[in-house]
Short mmCIF file of C-alpha atoms in Angstrom, two decimals:
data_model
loop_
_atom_site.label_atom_id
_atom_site.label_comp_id
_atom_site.label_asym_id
_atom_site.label_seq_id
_atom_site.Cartn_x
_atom_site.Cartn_y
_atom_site.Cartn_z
CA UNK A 25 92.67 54.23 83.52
CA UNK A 26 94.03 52.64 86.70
CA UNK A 27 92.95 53.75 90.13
CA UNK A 28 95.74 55.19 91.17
CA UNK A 29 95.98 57.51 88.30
CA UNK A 30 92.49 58.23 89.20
CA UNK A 31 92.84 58.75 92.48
CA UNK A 32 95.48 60.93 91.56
CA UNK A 33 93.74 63.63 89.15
CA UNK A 34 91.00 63.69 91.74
CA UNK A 35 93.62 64.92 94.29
CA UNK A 36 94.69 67.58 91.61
CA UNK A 37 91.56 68.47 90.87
CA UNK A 38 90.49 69.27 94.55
CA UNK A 39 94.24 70.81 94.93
CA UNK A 40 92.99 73.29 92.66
CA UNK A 41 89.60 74.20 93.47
CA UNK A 42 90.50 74.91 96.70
CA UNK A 43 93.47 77.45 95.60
CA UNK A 44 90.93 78.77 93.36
CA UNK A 45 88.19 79.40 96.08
CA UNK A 46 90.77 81.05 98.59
CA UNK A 47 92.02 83.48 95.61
CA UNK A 48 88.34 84.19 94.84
CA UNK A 49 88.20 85.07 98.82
CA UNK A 50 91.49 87.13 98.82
CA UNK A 51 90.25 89.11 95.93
CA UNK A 52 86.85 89.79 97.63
CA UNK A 53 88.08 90.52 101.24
CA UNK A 54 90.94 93.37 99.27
CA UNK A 55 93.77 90.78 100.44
CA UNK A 56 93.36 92.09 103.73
CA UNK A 57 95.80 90.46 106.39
CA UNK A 58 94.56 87.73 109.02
CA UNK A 59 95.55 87.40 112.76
CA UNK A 60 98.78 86.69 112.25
CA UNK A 61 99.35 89.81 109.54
CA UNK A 62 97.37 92.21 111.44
CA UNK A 63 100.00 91.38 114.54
CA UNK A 64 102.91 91.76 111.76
CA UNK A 65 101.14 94.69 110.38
CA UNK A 66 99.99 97.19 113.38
CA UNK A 67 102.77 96.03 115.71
CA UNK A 68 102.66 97.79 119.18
CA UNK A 69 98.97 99.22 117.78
CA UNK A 70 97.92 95.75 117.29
CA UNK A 71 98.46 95.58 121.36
CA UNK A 72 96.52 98.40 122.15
CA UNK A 73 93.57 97.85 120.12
CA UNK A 74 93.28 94.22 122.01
CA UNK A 75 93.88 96.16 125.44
CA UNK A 76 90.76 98.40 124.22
CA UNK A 77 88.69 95.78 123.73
CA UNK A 78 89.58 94.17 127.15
CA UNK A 79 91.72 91.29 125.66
CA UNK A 80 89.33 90.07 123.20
CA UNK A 81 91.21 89.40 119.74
CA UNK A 82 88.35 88.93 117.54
CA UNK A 83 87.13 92.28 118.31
CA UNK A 84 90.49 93.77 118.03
CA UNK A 85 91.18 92.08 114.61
CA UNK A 86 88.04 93.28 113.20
CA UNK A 87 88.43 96.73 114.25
CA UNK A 88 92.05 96.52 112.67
CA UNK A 89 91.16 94.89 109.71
CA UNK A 90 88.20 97.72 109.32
CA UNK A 91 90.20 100.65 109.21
CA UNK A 92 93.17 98.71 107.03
CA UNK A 93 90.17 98.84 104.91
CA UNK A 94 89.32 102.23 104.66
CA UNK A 95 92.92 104.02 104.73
CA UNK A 96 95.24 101.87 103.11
CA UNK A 97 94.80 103.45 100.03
CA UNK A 98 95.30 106.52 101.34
CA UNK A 99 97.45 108.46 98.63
CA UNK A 100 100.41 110.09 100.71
CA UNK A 101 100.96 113.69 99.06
CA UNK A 102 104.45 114.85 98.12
CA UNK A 103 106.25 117.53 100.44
CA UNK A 104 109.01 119.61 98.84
CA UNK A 105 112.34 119.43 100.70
CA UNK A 106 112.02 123.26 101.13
CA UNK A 107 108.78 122.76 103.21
CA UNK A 108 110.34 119.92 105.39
CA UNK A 109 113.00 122.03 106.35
CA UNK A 110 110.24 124.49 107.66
CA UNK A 111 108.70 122.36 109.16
CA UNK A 112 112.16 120.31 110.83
CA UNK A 113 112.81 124.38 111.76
CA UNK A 114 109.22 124.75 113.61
CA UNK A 115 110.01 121.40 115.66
CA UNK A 116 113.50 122.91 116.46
CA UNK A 117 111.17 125.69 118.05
CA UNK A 118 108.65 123.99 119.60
CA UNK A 119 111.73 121.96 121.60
CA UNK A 120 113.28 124.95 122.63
CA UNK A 121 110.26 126.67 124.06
CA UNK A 122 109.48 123.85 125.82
CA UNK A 123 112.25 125.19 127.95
CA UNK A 124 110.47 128.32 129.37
CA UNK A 125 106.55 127.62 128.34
CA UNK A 126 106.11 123.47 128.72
CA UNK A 127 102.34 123.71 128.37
CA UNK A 128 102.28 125.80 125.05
CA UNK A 129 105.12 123.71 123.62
CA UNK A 130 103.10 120.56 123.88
CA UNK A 131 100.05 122.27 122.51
CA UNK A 132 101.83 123.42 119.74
CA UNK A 133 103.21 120.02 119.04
CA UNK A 134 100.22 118.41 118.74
CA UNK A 135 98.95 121.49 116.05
CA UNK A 136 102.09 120.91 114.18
CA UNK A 137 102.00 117.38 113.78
CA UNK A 138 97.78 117.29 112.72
CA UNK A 139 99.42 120.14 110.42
CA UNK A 140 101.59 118.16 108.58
CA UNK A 141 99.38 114.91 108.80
CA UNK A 142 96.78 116.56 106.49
CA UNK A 143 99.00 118.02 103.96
CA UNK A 144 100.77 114.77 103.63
CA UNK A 145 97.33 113.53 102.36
CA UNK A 146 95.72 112.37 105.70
CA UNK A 147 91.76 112.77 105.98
CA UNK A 148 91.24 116.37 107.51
CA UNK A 149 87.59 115.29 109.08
CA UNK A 150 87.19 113.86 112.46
CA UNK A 151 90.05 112.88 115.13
CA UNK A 152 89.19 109.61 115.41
CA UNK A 153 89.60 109.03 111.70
CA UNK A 154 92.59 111.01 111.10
CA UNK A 155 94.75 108.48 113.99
CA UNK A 156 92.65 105.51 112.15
CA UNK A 157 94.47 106.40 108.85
CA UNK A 158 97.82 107.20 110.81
CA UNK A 159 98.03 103.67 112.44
CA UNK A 160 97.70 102.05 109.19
CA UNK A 161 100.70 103.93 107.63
CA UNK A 162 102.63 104.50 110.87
CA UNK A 163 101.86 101.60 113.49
CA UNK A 164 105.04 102.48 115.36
CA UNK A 165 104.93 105.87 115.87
CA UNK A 166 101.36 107.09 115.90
CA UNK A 167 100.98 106.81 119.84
CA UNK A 168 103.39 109.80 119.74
CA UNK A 169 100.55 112.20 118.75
CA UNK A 170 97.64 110.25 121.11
CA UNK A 171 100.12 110.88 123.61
CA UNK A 172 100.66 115.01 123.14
CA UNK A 173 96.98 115.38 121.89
CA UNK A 174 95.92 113.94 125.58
CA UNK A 175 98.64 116.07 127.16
CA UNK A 176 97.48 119.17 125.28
CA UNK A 177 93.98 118.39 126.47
CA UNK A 178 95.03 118.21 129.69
CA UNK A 179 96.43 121.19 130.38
CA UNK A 180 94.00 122.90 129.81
CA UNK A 181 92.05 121.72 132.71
CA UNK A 182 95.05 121.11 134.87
CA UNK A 183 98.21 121.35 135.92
CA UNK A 184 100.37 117.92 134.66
CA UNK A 185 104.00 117.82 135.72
CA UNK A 186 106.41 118.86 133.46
CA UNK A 187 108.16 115.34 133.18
CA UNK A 188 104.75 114.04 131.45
CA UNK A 189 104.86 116.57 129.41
CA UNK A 190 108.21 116.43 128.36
CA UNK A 191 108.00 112.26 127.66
CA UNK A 192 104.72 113.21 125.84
CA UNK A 193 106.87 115.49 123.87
CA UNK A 194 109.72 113.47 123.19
CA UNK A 195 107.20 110.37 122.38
CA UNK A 196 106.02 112.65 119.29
CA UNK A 197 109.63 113.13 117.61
CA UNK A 198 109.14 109.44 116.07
CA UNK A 199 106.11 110.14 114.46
CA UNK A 200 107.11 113.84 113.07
CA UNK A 201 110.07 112.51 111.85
CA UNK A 202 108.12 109.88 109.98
CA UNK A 203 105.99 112.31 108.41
CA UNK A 204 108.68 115.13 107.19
CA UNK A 205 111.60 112.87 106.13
CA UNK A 206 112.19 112.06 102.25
CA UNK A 207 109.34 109.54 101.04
CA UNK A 208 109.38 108.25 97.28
CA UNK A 209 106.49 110.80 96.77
CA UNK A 210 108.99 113.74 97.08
CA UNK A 211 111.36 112.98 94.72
CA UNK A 212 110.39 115.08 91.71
CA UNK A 213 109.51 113.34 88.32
CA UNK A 214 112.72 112.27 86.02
CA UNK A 215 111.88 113.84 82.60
CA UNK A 216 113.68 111.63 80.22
CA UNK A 217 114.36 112.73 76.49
CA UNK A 218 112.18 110.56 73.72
CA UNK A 219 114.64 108.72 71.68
CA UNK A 220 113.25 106.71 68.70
CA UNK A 221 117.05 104.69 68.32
CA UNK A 222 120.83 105.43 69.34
CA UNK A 223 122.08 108.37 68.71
CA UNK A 224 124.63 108.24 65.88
CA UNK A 225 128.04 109.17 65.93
CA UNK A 226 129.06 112.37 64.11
CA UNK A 227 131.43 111.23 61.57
CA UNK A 228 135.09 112.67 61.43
CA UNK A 229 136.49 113.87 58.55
CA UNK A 230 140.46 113.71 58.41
CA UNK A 231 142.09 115.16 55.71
CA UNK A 232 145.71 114.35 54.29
CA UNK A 233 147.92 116.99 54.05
CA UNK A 234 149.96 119.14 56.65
CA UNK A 235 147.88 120.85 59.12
CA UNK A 236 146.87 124.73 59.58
CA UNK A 237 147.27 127.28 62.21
CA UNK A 238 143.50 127.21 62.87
CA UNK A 239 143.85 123.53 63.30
CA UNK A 240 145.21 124.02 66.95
CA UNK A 241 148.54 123.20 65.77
CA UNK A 242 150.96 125.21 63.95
CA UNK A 243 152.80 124.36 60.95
CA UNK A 244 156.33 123.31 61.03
#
């Protein structure tokens, strides 16, 4: 064998063990995302979880990359279209009593959307865990309900002006309407009929001869 054939299958060879080694990784890590997926993944959350940790990436990426961990297998729960519409109906409310009763509209925004959170198959335990396991399924929208749940906190230790309240509200509409539109989990199972073959045709008999009254047409 020359040595540039050999030189070649060595090449190969290494080609492949390292593919193999990085799979092998992949597999043991859950093919969780790197930097540059985590950024892709969380979006604007990805920002805020570096501004927590006072601009320090690595600390943000493993935070990230923890709690993609824990909730991405979180199994969303079907909502029947009936239920949506209640629950589309009880936003319509809440936005119209913002009108006359700001504070209790806010509050009741923030109730509603933790509401529909769990039934959609969110955890029900902690806070902190249920916005974990929203920004992993809803990186865009789930500062709506930090944003009302601080709002609805603080009014009930002071008096915030009505504007906050009413941009804390209207920051919230993204993340309800994420959670009550039509998801591939509502659609209801398609029962299809067990067929072992085609169907066959029913034969048709035609018979010579004039034809009858009963045939549908009558005889000349």
């Amino acid at each position: 064998m020359s040595t540039a054939a050999l030189i070649t299958i060595l090449v190969a060879t290494t080609v492949v063990l390292v593919g193999v080694a990085v799979a092998v990784r992949l597999v043991g890590r859950g093919a969780a995302p790197g930097g540059r997926g985590l950024r892709r993944r969380f979006g604007p959350e990805y920002d805020t979880a570096v501004a927590r940790h006072d601009g320090d990436d690595k600390a943000a990426e493993k935070e990230l990359h923890e709690r993609w961990r824990r909730h991405k297998d979180v199994r969303i729960c079907p909502l029947p279209a009936a239920v949506r519409e209640q629950y589309a109906a009880r936003w319509t409310g809440v936005q119209e009593e913002f009108v006359d009763a700001p504070a209790r509209a806010v509050a009741d925004a923030d109730l509603l959307l933790g509401t529909i959170a769990h039934e959609r198959g969110f955890p029900t335990g902690s806070w902190d865990e249920l916005i974990d396991a929203l920004s992993v399924h809803h990186p865009r929208t789930v500062h709506g309900i930090r944003e009302v749940h601080a709002a609805s906190a603080r009014v009930r230790v002071e008096r915030v002006p009505t504007e906050e309240l009413r941009e804390a509200l209207v920051g919230a509409r993204d993340l309800f309407e994420d959670l009550v539109r039509a998801h591939p989990e509502d659609q209801p199972p398609q029962r299809h009929a067990r067929r072992t073959g085609p169907r066959p045709e029913k034969p048709v008999t035609r018979t010579a001869g004039p034809r009858h009254a009963h045939d549908g047409v009558p005889d000349r």
